[in-house]
Short mmCIF file of C-alpha atoms in Angstrom, two decimals:
data_model
loop_
_atom_site.label_atom_id
_atom_site.label_comp_id
_atom_site.label_asym_id
_atom_site.label_seq_id
_atom_site.Cartn_x
_atom_site.Cartn_y
_atom_site.Cartn_z
CA UNK A 1 16.42 -12.75 -27.59
CA UNK A 2 13.04 -14.16 -28.53
CA UNK A 3 10.63 -11.38 -30.05
CA UNK A 4 13.49 -9.84 -31.88
CA UNK A 5 13.34 -8.69 -35.24
CA UNK A 6 14.96 -8.58 -38.59
CA UNK A 7 14.03 -5.49 -40.87
CA UNK A 8 14.75 -3.82 -44.02
CA UNK A 9 15.55 -0.21 -44.00
CA UNK A 10 15.11 2.18 -46.87
CA UNK A 11 16.70 5.24 -45.89
CA UNK A 12 17.14 8.40 -47.86
CA UNK A 13 20.91 9.45 -48.20
CA UNK A 14 21.74 12.78 -49.60
CA UNK A 15 25.37 14.35 -49.03
CA UNK A 16 24.22 18.04 -48.82
CA UNK A 17 21.45 20.32 -50.01
CA UNK A 18 22.86 20.30 -53.67
CA UNK A 19 23.17 16.56 -54.01
CA UNK A 20 20.31 14.67 -55.74
CA UNK A 21 20.03 12.03 -53.09
CA UNK A 22 18.88 8.26 -53.18
CA UNK A 23 17.83 5.54 -51.10
CA UNK A 24 19.84 2.94 -49.38
CA UNK A 25 18.99 -0.32 -48.25
CA UNK A 26 20.14 -1.55 -44.87
CA UNK A 27 19.59 -4.89 -43.28
CA UNK A 28 18.92 -4.69 -39.59
CA UNK A 29 19.30 -7.80 -37.38
CA UNK A 30 18.03 -8.75 -34.22
CA UNK A 31 16.02 -5.36 -33.17
CA UNK A 32 14.45 -5.43 -29.70
CA UNK A 33 10.66 -4.42 -29.91
CA UNK A 34 11.39 -2.25 -26.81
CA UNK A 35 13.66 0.02 -28.83
CA UNK A 36 12.45 3.50 -29.89
CA UNK A 37 12.55 4.43 -33.62
CA UNK A 38 15.60 6.49 -32.72
CA UNK A 39 17.43 3.94 -30.97
CA UNK A 40 17.16 1.47 -33.64
CA UNK A 41 18.78 4.28 -35.85
CA UNK A 42 21.63 4.64 -33.23
CA UNK A 43 22.10 0.75 -33.82
CA UNK A 44 22.33 1.33 -37.57
CA UNK A 45 24.80 4.37 -37.27
CA UNK A 46 27.02 2.27 -35.14
CA UNK A 47 27.12 -0.44 -37.63
CA UNK A 48 27.79 2.08 -40.28
CA UNK A 49 30.55 3.50 -38.19
CA UNK A 50 31.92 0.32 -37.72
CA UNK A 51 32.11 -0.49 -41.17
CA UNK A 52 33.56 2.85 -42.19
CA UNK A 53 30.57 4.40 -43.67
CA UNK A 54 29.13 7.62 -43.14
CA UNK A 55 26.44 7.65 -40.53
CA UNK A 56 22.76 8.83 -41.22
CA UNK A 57 22.08 12.42 -40.29
CA UNK A 58 18.93 12.86 -38.37
CA UNK A 59 17.53 15.39 -35.99
CA UNK A 60 16.74 14.35 -32.50
CA UNK A 61 17.18 16.04 -29.00
CA UNK A 62 14.97 15.62 -25.85
CA UNK A 63 13.82 11.99 -26.72
CA UNK A 64 10.83 12.36 -24.87
CA UNK A 65 8.36 13.82 -27.44
CA UNK A 66 8.48 17.70 -26.07
CA UNK A 67 11.29 19.44 -28.19
CA UNK A 68 9.81 18.93 -31.52
CA UNK A 69 13.31 18.15 -33.15
CA UNK A 70 12.91 14.58 -34.44
CA UNK A 71 11.39 14.35 -37.84
CA UNK A 72 11.26 11.50 -40.43
CA UNK A 73 8.55 10.44 -42.74
CA UNK A 74 8.20 6.98 -41.92
CA UNK A 75 6.23 4.42 -44.42
CA UNK A 76 4.28 7.32 -45.91
CA UNK A 77 3.55 9.10 -42.23
CA UNK A 78 5.19 11.98 -40.64
CA UNK A 79 6.54 10.38 -37.36
CA UNK A 80 5.43 6.96 -38.39
CA UNK A 81 2.37 4.84 -38.15
CA UNK A 82 0.98 5.76 -34.63
CA UNK A 83 -1.45 8.95 -34.01
CA UNK A 84 -0.31 11.72 -31.70
CA UNK A 85 3.26 10.87 -31.02
CA UNK A 86 6.61 11.99 -32.23
CA UNK A 87 9.54 9.68 -33.67
CA UNK A 88 11.33 9.44 -30.51
CA UNK A 89 8.18 8.06 -28.91
CA UNK A 90 7.45 5.42 -31.62
CA UNK A 91 8.69 2.06 -30.54
CA UNK A 92 9.71 -0.90 -32.68
CA UNK A 93 6.92 -2.85 -31.31
CA UNK A 94 4.85 -0.99 -34.01
CA UNK A 95 6.32 -3.25 -36.39
CA UNK A 96 6.55 -6.79 -37.42
CA UNK A 97 9.51 -9.04 -38.03
CA UNK A 98 10.49 -8.92 -41.91
CA UNK A 99 8.79 -5.36 -42.37
CA UNK A 100 10.47 -2.95 -45.00
CA UNK A 101 10.52 0.54 -43.58
CA UNK A 102 10.85 3.43 -45.91
CA UNK A 103 12.29 6.59 -44.25
CA UNK A 104 12.30 9.98 -45.98
CA UNK A 105 13.07 13.46 -44.82
CA UNK A 106 10.19 16.26 -44.63
CA UNK A 107 9.59 17.21 -48.06
CA UNK A 108 8.73 20.92 -48.69
CA UNK A 109 10.37 23.79 -50.64
CA UNK A 110 10.59 25.81 -47.18
CA UNK A 111 12.29 22.99 -45.59
CA UNK A 112 15.38 22.38 -47.70
CA UNK A 113 17.30 18.94 -47.05
CA UNK A 114 20.57 19.63 -45.30
CA UNK A 115 21.80 16.04 -45.30
CA UNK A 116 20.16 12.68 -45.43
CA UNK A 117 17.16 12.98 -42.95
CA UNK A 118 17.89 16.52 -41.60
CA UNK A 119 16.06 19.54 -42.93
CA UNK A 120 16.45 23.07 -42.36
CA UNK A 121 13.34 24.30 -40.30
CA UNK A 122 14.61 27.72 -39.52
CA UNK A 123 11.92 29.09 -41.68
CA UNK A 124 9.53 28.54 -38.44
CA UNK A 125 12.11 30.24 -36.33
CA UNK A 126 11.82 33.31 -38.91
CA UNK A 127 7.87 33.28 -38.48
CA UNK A 128 8.25 33.15 -34.66
CA UNK A 129 10.90 36.19 -34.97
CA UNK A 130 8.53 38.05 -36.95
CA UNK A 131 5.87 38.37 -34.18
CA UNK A 132 5.56 35.09 -32.17
CA UNK A 133 6.12 36.89 -29.05
CA UNK A 134 4.92 39.53 -26.48
CA UNK A 135 7.10 42.56 -26.80
CA UNK A 136 6.96 43.89 -23.32
CA UNK A 137 8.19 42.21 -20.07
CA UNK A 138 5.08 40.82 -18.29
CA UNK A 139 7.01 40.01 -15.13
CA UNK A 140 6.89 37.04 -13.12
CA UNK A 141 3.93 34.55 -13.44
CA UNK A 142 1.22 36.07 -11.44
CA UNK A 143 -1.05 34.58 -8.32
CA UNK A 144 -3.58 32.30 -9.44
CA UNK A 145 -6.97 34.24 -10.52
CA UNK A 146 -4.99 37.67 -10.15
CA UNK A 147 -5.47 37.91 -13.93
CA UNK A 148 -9.07 36.80 -14.78
CA UNK A 149 -8.79 34.54 -17.66
CA UNK A 150 -12.02 32.08 -18.32
CA UNK A 151 -11.54 28.45 -18.11
CA UNK A 152 -12.49 28.28 -21.99
CA UNK A 153 -9.79 30.61 -23.17
CA UNK A 154 -6.96 29.36 -20.79
CA UNK A 155 -7.77 25.74 -21.88
CA UNK A 156 -7.88 26.98 -25.80
CA UNK A 157 -4.51 28.96 -25.21
CA UNK A 158 -2.77 26.03 -23.69
CA UNK A 159 -4.03 23.47 -26.41
CA UNK A 160 -2.68 25.94 -28.95
CA UNK A 161 0.67 26.33 -26.94
CA UNK A 162 1.26 22.40 -26.82
CA UNK A 163 2.75 22.96 -30.63
CA UNK A 164 6.43 21.94 -30.26
CA UNK A 165 7.13 23.34 -33.94
CA UNK A 166 8.16 19.90 -35.43
CA UNK A 167 6.68 20.62 -38.78
CA UNK A 168 4.86 17.45 -39.25
CA UNK A 169 1.84 19.43 -40.42
CA UNK A 170 3.96 20.86 -43.28
CA UNK A 171 5.32 17.48 -44.04
CA UNK A 172 1.93 15.84 -44.25
CA UNK A 173 0.33 18.71 -46.13
CA UNK A 174 0.17 18.33 -49.89
CA UNK A 175 0.68 22.00 -50.19
CA UNK A 176 3.48 22.05 -47.41
CA UNK A 177 1.31 24.68 -45.78
CA UNK A 178 2.55 26.11 -42.25
CA UNK A 179 -0.92 27.18 -41.35
CA UNK A 180 -1.45 24.79 -38.48
CA UNK A 181 1.94 25.88 -36.90
CA UNK A 182 1.32 29.63 -37.66
CA UNK A 183 -2.32 29.41 -36.23
CA UNK A 184 -1.18 27.72 -33.08
CA UNK A 185 1.52 30.36 -32.36
CA UNK A 186 -0.72 33.30 -33.11
CA UNK A 187 -3.61 31.97 -31.23
CA UNK A 188 -1.91 30.89 -28.02
CA UNK A 189 -0.98 34.50 -27.65
CA UNK A 190 -3.95 36.34 -29.12
CA UNK A 191 -6.24 34.59 -26.64
CA UNK A 192 -4.56 35.77 -23.49
CA UNK A 193 -4.51 39.29 -22.10
CA UNK A 194 -0.67 39.64 -22.31
CA UNK A 195 -0.72 38.96 -26.13
CA UNK A 196 -3.95 40.73 -26.86
CA UNK A 197 -2.77 44.39 -27.55
CA UNK A 198 -0.13 43.19 -30.52
CA UNK A 199 -2.59 40.78 -31.92
CA UNK A 200 -3.24 42.78 -35.23
CA UNK A 201 0.25 43.59 -36.18
CA UNK A 202 1.42 40.07 -34.97
CA UNK A 203 -0.78 38.16 -37.33
CA UNK A 204 0.13 40.17 -40.24
CA UNK A 205 3.83 39.93 -39.61
CA UNK A 206 3.76 36.37 -39.18
CA UNK A 207 1.46 35.39 -42.28
CA UNK A 208 3.61 37.72 -44.28
CA UNK A 209 6.85 35.72 -43.02
CA UNK A 210 4.94 32.57 -43.63
CA UNK A 211 4.29 33.38 -47.24
CA UNK A 212 7.74 34.86 -47.71
CA UNK A 213 9.27 31.50 -46.83
CA UNK A 214 7.17 29.77 -49.51
CA UNK A 215 4.88 27.78 -47.62
CA UNK A 216 1.84 26.87 -49.64
CA UNK A 217 -1.85 27.88 -48.93
CA UNK A 218 -4.27 25.87 -46.81
CA UNK A 219 -6.96 23.88 -48.64
CA UNK A 220 -8.40 22.51 -45.36
CA UNK A 221 -7.50 18.85 -46.28
CA UNK A 222 -6.91 18.47 -42.41
CA UNK A 223 -3.99 16.16 -42.95
CA UNK A 224 -2.03 18.38 -40.86
CA UNK A 225 -4.13 17.98 -37.69
CA UNK A 226 -4.33 14.31 -38.27
CA UNK A 227 -0.48 14.05 -38.35
CA UNK A 228 0.30 16.24 -35.47
CA UNK A 229 1.92 14.78 -32.48
CA UNK A 230 0.05 17.39 -30.11
CA UNK A 231 -3.23 17.03 -31.97
CA UNK A 232 -3.43 20.90 -32.70
CA UNK A 233 -7.15 21.29 -33.78
CA UNK A 234 -8.12 22.74 -37.26
CA UNK A 235 -10.26 25.33 -35.51
CA UNK A 236 -6.80 27.11 -35.00
CA UNK A 237 -6.78 27.66 -38.75
CA UNK A 238 -10.16 29.21 -38.85
CA UNK A 239 -9.30 31.63 -35.94
CA UNK A 240 -6.06 32.38 -37.83
CA UNK A 241 -8.25 33.19 -40.99
CA UNK A 242 -10.50 35.37 -38.97
CA UNK A 243 -7.95 37.11 -37.03
CA UNK A 244 -5.97 37.93 -40.35
CA UNK A 245 -9.13 39.15 -42.16
CA UNK A 246 -9.87 41.62 -39.35
CA UNK A 247 -6.45 42.67 -38.81
CA UNK A 248 -6.33 43.85 -42.55
CA UNK A 249 -9.99 45.08 -42.74
CA UNK A 250 -10.44 46.75 -39.30
CA UNK A 251 -7.06 47.59 -37.84
CA UNK A 252 -6.32 51.24 -38.36
CA UNK A 253 -2.53 50.89 -38.35
CA UNK A 254 -1.49 50.55 -41.73
CA UNK B 1 1.74 48.00 -48.28
CA UNK B 2 -2.02 49.03 -48.31
CA UNK B 3 -3.87 46.64 -45.98
CA UNK B 4 -6.28 45.36 -48.79
CA UNK B 5 -3.78 44.69 -51.25
CA UNK B 6 -1.64 43.05 -48.80
CA UNK B 7 -4.50 40.87 -47.97
CA UNK B 8 -5.49 39.81 -51.26
CA UNK B 9 -1.84 38.93 -52.15
CA UNK B 10 -1.52 36.71 -49.06
CA UNK B 11 -2.04 33.07 -49.37
CA UNK B 12 -5.02 33.59 -46.74
CA UNK B 13 -6.43 36.42 -48.93
CA UNK B 14 -6.22 34.10 -51.89
CA UNK B 15 -8.22 31.59 -50.18
CA UNK B 16 -10.75 34.05 -48.91
CA UNK B 17 -11.42 34.96 -52.10
CA UNK B 18 -11.81 31.12 -53.38
CA UNK B 19 -14.29 30.57 -50.40
CA UNK B 20 -16.42 33.88 -51.16
CA UNK B 21 -16.56 32.94 -54.91
CA UNK B 22 -17.18 29.55 -54.02
CA UNK B 23 -20.21 30.11 -51.80
CA UNK B 24 -21.48 32.79 -54.41
CA UNK B 25 -21.40 29.98 -57.07
CA UNK B 26 -23.11 27.69 -54.73
CA UNK B 27 -25.89 30.20 -54.19
CA UNK B 28 -26.26 30.16 -58.02
CA UNK B 29 -26.19 26.41 -58.08
CA UNK B 30 -29.40 26.41 -55.72
CA UNK B 31 -31.38 28.91 -58.11
CA UNK B 32 -30.19 27.06 -61.17
CA UNK B 33 -31.24 23.49 -59.83
CA UNK B 34 -34.68 25.18 -58.42
CA UNK B 35 -35.81 26.73 -61.94
CA UNK B 36 -34.55 23.49 -63.66
CA UNK B 37 -36.34 21.19 -61.40
CA UNK B 38 -39.73 22.47 -62.84
CA UNK B 39 -39.32 20.12 -65.50
CA UNK B 40 -39.91 17.21 -63.12
CA UNK B 41 -43.65 18.44 -63.01
CA UNK B 42 -43.78 16.84 -66.50
CA UNK B 43 -46.18 19.34 -67.78
CA UNK B 44 -44.55 19.57 -71.28
CA UNK B 45 -42.06 22.08 -69.93
CA UNK B 46 -44.66 24.73 -69.54
CA UNK B 47 -43.62 25.73 -66.06
CA UNK B 48 -39.83 25.41 -66.89
CA UNK B 49 -40.15 27.60 -69.99
CA UNK B 50 -41.99 30.29 -68.00
CA UNK B 51 -39.40 30.03 -65.32
CA UNK B 52 -36.51 30.24 -67.79
CA UNK B 53 -38.27 33.14 -69.47
CA UNK B 54 -38.46 34.88 -66.48
CA UNK B 55 -34.64 34.26 -65.71
CA UNK B 56 -33.54 35.37 -69.12
CA UNK B 57 -35.39 38.66 -69.17
CA UNK B 58 -35.48 39.91 -65.53
CA UNK B 59 -32.95 43.02 -65.40
CA UNK B 60 -31.85 42.01 -61.90
CA UNK B 61 -31.04 38.53 -62.82
CA UNK B 62 -29.22 39.68 -65.99
CA UNK B 63 -27.31 41.92 -63.88
CA UNK B 64 -26.14 39.20 -61.31
CA UNK B 65 -25.38 37.04 -64.38
CA UNK B 66 -22.39 39.41 -65.06
CA UNK B 67 -21.29 38.91 -61.45
CA UNK B 68 -21.87 35.39 -61.70
CA UNK B 69 -19.61 35.27 -64.57
CA UNK B 70 -16.89 37.35 -62.96
CA UNK B 71 -17.08 35.05 -59.86
CA UNK B 72 -16.78 31.90 -61.84
CA UNK B 73 -13.69 33.36 -63.97
CA UNK B 74 -12.06 34.66 -60.82
CA UNK B 75 -12.81 31.30 -58.81
CA UNK B 76 -11.19 29.09 -61.91
CA UNK B 77 -8.23 31.36 -62.45
CA UNK B 78 -7.49 31.74 -58.69
CA UNK B 79 -8.11 28.22 -57.95
CA UNK B 80 -5.62 27.09 -60.87
CA UNK B 81 -3.07 29.62 -59.67
CA UNK B 82 -3.32 28.40 -56.21
CA UNK B 83 -2.68 24.83 -57.52
CA UNK B 84 0.36 26.00 -59.48
CA UNK B 85 1.81 27.81 -56.21
CA UNK B 86 1.03 24.93 -53.92
CA UNK B 87 2.88 22.49 -56.30
CA UNK B 88 5.84 24.80 -56.00
CA UNK B 89 5.70 24.91 -52.06
CA UNK B 90 5.69 20.94 -52.15
CA UNK B 91 8.34 20.65 -55.14
CA UNK B 92 9.57 16.96 -54.13
CA UNK B 93 6.82 14.15 -53.65
CA UNK B 94 7.34 11.41 -51.19
CA UNK B 95 8.41 7.94 -52.38
CA UNK B 96 5.87 6.33 -49.93
CA UNK B 97 2.94 8.52 -48.95
CA UNK B 98 -0.02 6.82 -47.00
CA UNK B 99 -2.59 9.62 -47.73
CA UNK B 100 -5.13 8.16 -44.99
CA UNK B 101 -4.89 11.33 -43.11
CA UNK B 102 -7.46 13.24 -45.53
CA UNK B 103 -9.96 12.49 -48.02
CA UNK B 104 -8.72 11.95 -51.85
CA UNK B 105 -11.38 14.51 -53.02
CA UNK B 106 -10.00 17.24 -50.51
CA UNK B 107 -6.73 16.74 -52.32
CA UNK B 108 -8.13 16.72 -55.72
CA UNK B 109 -10.20 20.15 -55.68
CA UNK B 110 -7.92 21.34 -58.76
CA UNK B 111 -8.56 18.43 -60.86
CA UNK B 112 -12.29 18.11 -59.79
CA UNK B 113 -12.65 21.88 -60.63
CA UNK B 114 -11.02 21.56 -63.95
CA UNK B 115 -13.32 18.71 -64.95
CA UNK B 116 -16.34 20.90 -63.97
CA UNK B 117 -14.96 23.83 -66.03
CA UNK B 118 -14.63 21.50 -69.07
CA UNK B 119 -18.07 20.29 -68.50
CA UNK B 120 -19.19 23.99 -68.07
CA UNK B 121 -17.73 25.22 -71.50
CA UNK B 122 -19.90 22.51 -73.33
CA UNK B 123 -22.89 23.23 -71.08
CA UNK B 124 -22.77 26.77 -71.96
CA UNK B 125 -22.62 26.01 -75.59
CA UNK B 126 -25.46 23.75 -75.38
CA UNK B 127 -27.89 26.14 -73.64
CA UNK B 128 -26.36 29.45 -72.95
CA UNK B 129 -25.20 30.35 -76.47
CA UNK B 130 -28.36 28.83 -77.90
CA UNK B 131 -30.64 30.93 -76.00
CA UNK B 132 -28.64 34.06 -75.97
CA UNK B 133 -26.82 34.39 -79.19
CA UNK B 134 -29.12 32.50 -81.69
CA UNK B 135 -32.73 33.42 -82.30
CA UNK B 136 -33.68 29.86 -81.96
CA UNK B 137 -35.63 30.45 -78.83
CA UNK B 138 -36.18 34.26 -78.95
CA UNK B 139 -37.47 33.83 -82.41
CA UNK B 140 -40.06 31.26 -81.15
CA UNK B 141 -38.67 28.60 -83.17
CA UNK B 142 -38.00 26.30 -80.20
CA UNK B 143 -38.43 26.34 -76.37
CA UNK B 144 -35.54 25.75 -73.95
CA UNK B 145 -37.36 22.75 -72.68
CA UNK B 146 -37.44 21.21 -76.52
CA UNK B 147 -33.75 22.27 -76.78
CA UNK B 148 -33.25 20.44 -73.42
CA UNK B 149 -34.86 16.99 -75.03
CA UNK B 150 -32.55 17.58 -78.28
CA UNK B 151 -29.41 17.86 -76.41
CA UNK B 152 -30.12 15.10 -74.14
CA UNK B 153 -31.19 12.66 -76.86
CA UNK B 154 -27.54 11.67 -77.11
CA UNK B 155 -26.18 9.07 -74.96
CA UNK B 156 -22.62 10.44 -74.76
CA UNK B 157 -24.04 13.78 -73.65
CA UNK B 158 -26.20 12.35 -70.93
CA UNK B 159 -23.19 10.36 -69.49
CA UNK B 160 -20.86 13.18 -69.75
CA UNK B 161 -23.32 15.20 -67.73
CA UNK B 162 -24.02 12.52 -65.08
CA UNK B 163 -20.05 12.09 -64.81
CA UNK B 164 -19.75 15.69 -64.50
CA UNK B 165 -22.27 15.71 -61.68
CA UNK B 166 -20.24 13.42 -59.52
CA UNK B 167 -17.40 15.80 -60.11
CA UNK B 168 -19.40 18.33 -58.66
CA UNK B 169 -20.75 16.53 -55.88
CA UNK B 170 -17.24 15.52 -54.61
CA UNK B 171 -16.24 19.25 -55.26
CA UNK B 172 -18.82 20.51 -53.24
CA UNK B 173 -18.39 17.94 -50.56
CA UNK B 174 -15.02 19.55 -49.64
CA UNK B 175 -15.74 22.99 -50.86
CA UNK B 176 -19.03 23.83 -48.94
CA UNK B 177 -17.65 23.31 -45.56
CA UNK B 178 -14.15 24.33 -46.49
CA UNK B 179 -15.37 27.66 -47.47
CA UNK B 180 -16.73 28.36 -43.99
CA UNK B 181 -13.42 27.18 -42.40
CA UNK B 182 -11.20 29.61 -44.81
CA UNK B 183 -13.70 32.46 -43.96
CA UNK B 184 -13.01 31.72 -40.22
CA UNK B 185 -16.43 30.71 -39.51
CA UNK B 186 -15.84 27.72 -37.26
CA UNK B 187 -17.71 27.19 -34.17
CA UNK B 188 -18.28 24.48 -31.89
CA UNK B 189 -22.23 24.87 -32.00
CA UNK B 190 -22.50 25.65 -35.89
CA UNK B 191 -19.74 23.87 -37.70
CA UNK B 192 -21.27 20.36 -37.29
CA UNK B 193 -24.48 21.72 -38.89
CA UNK B 194 -22.73 23.42 -41.64
CA UNK B 195 -20.93 20.06 -42.47
CA UNK B 196 -24.03 18.18 -42.24
CA UNK B 197 -26.03 20.86 -44.24
CA UNK B 198 -22.78 20.67 -46.94
CA UNK B 199 -23.00 16.98 -47.09
CA UNK B 200 -26.63 16.91 -47.93
CA UNK B 201 -26.43 19.90 -50.46
CA UNK B 202 -23.48 18.01 -52.15
CA UNK B 203 -25.58 14.91 -52.79
CA UNK B 204 -29.18 16.20 -53.45
CA UNK B 205 -28.32 18.94 -55.54
CA UNK B 206 -26.04 17.01 -58.11
CA UNK B 207 -28.30 14.00 -57.87
CA UNK B 208 -31.41 16.39 -59.07
CA UNK B 209 -28.97 17.96 -61.88
CA UNK B 210 -27.86 14.34 -62.84
CA UNK B 211 -31.61 13.30 -63.15
CA UNK B 212 -32.42 15.84 -65.64
CA UNK B 213 -30.54 14.52 -68.55
CA UNK B 214 -31.29 10.92 -67.57
CA UNK B 215 -34.95 11.20 -67.43
CA UNK B 216 -35.11 12.97 -70.46
CA UNK B 217 -33.03 10.48 -72.08
CA UNK B 218 -35.16 7.59 -70.91
CA UNK B 219 -38.24 9.57 -71.66
CA UNK B 220 -39.53 9.62 -68.23
CA UNK B 221 -40.36 13.46 -68.93
CA UNK B 222 -42.18 14.13 -71.91
#
């Protein structure tokens, strides 16, 4: 078909977490510009299976940009060359015939490589388990305006809640800091009445877990927000700093 | 754990210390630049020497000086320690990394800070040691202004000072607004103002500092 592309892929291959790993080069022929990046990887894996080779392991699930499962550091950027999308939303039309595409896993001490392009992001789960929830049953969704929440707060909480926990922020950050993720998860709850009562212990527990997992400190470079598929704002991080400072200085429990 | 030690041991707490000491050092720069800019009156250093005399003998200033050194040491050690910790967090670097998502200087604060620290050691030796630990100035053999002229008569010193002010400018360009963000002071109304203020501060202040050795070397100030 016309418009189809021939590409060279340089993909990170690693047997397991203790393997040193290396780049493998694969030639891709006749790739449709309408394919998503992950579909292109499906084609690659089919080729590998047909030739008796080990397919490339990569994370993916919903393939519509809401689950946060797909990762991949593509040509030096998490989720590839476009802003505000996940890898499954990246299409091959973003590349040109003859391009060399380098694909690496997320790099962070807290996200060890499991195999090939799949990393262990359970550190995020443990941060959520430390306090990213409301510990009483708040019942069904109430009638509109039963619980008065200002438009400003509702919008802010919603924008923070858009975080899909993909880890692009950690991958992009030179310090592998998880501050954008943690700040979004803290704020989405602390802004709303259901989450407010526990805000002090929540922020302390979640930051303690974040540090324990070995994520770096925030140097405010802004790389996280620039690479975030959901465009989570840096103001979340300032709010987290404020919240954490207050929780330790003012809160009387512990 | 005690709340305060928990705070100070956390990554956020460590950054808050960086922000607070950073802003304190910025306030020092403002005073330092203000007093030193008196040389631009070109009155043979009369006003400047008066200012320097006041700064050197005023009890309050001398007390704050101790705090200043404490802040400086804390800012440097904590900064380098954070660089070490952050390197440990990102233990493998990418084969290809575009880096367009952030400015180079925001990612080079450790390097810029180290360059400033090296400059500072030389700078303290040039003026602080001379005025405090020798009787050159207190004994009336020379004035701080004349000492400046001697130091800035060497080309390599002038070049080093000017180069260091570039490091300072970029360090401030990121550090000024970053300190406010770290302290949680982010607001739709005020953050744009803080960023603008930080930008001009980072340009004007190092420029004035850099002009001091340049104008002395070129003889614009007599």
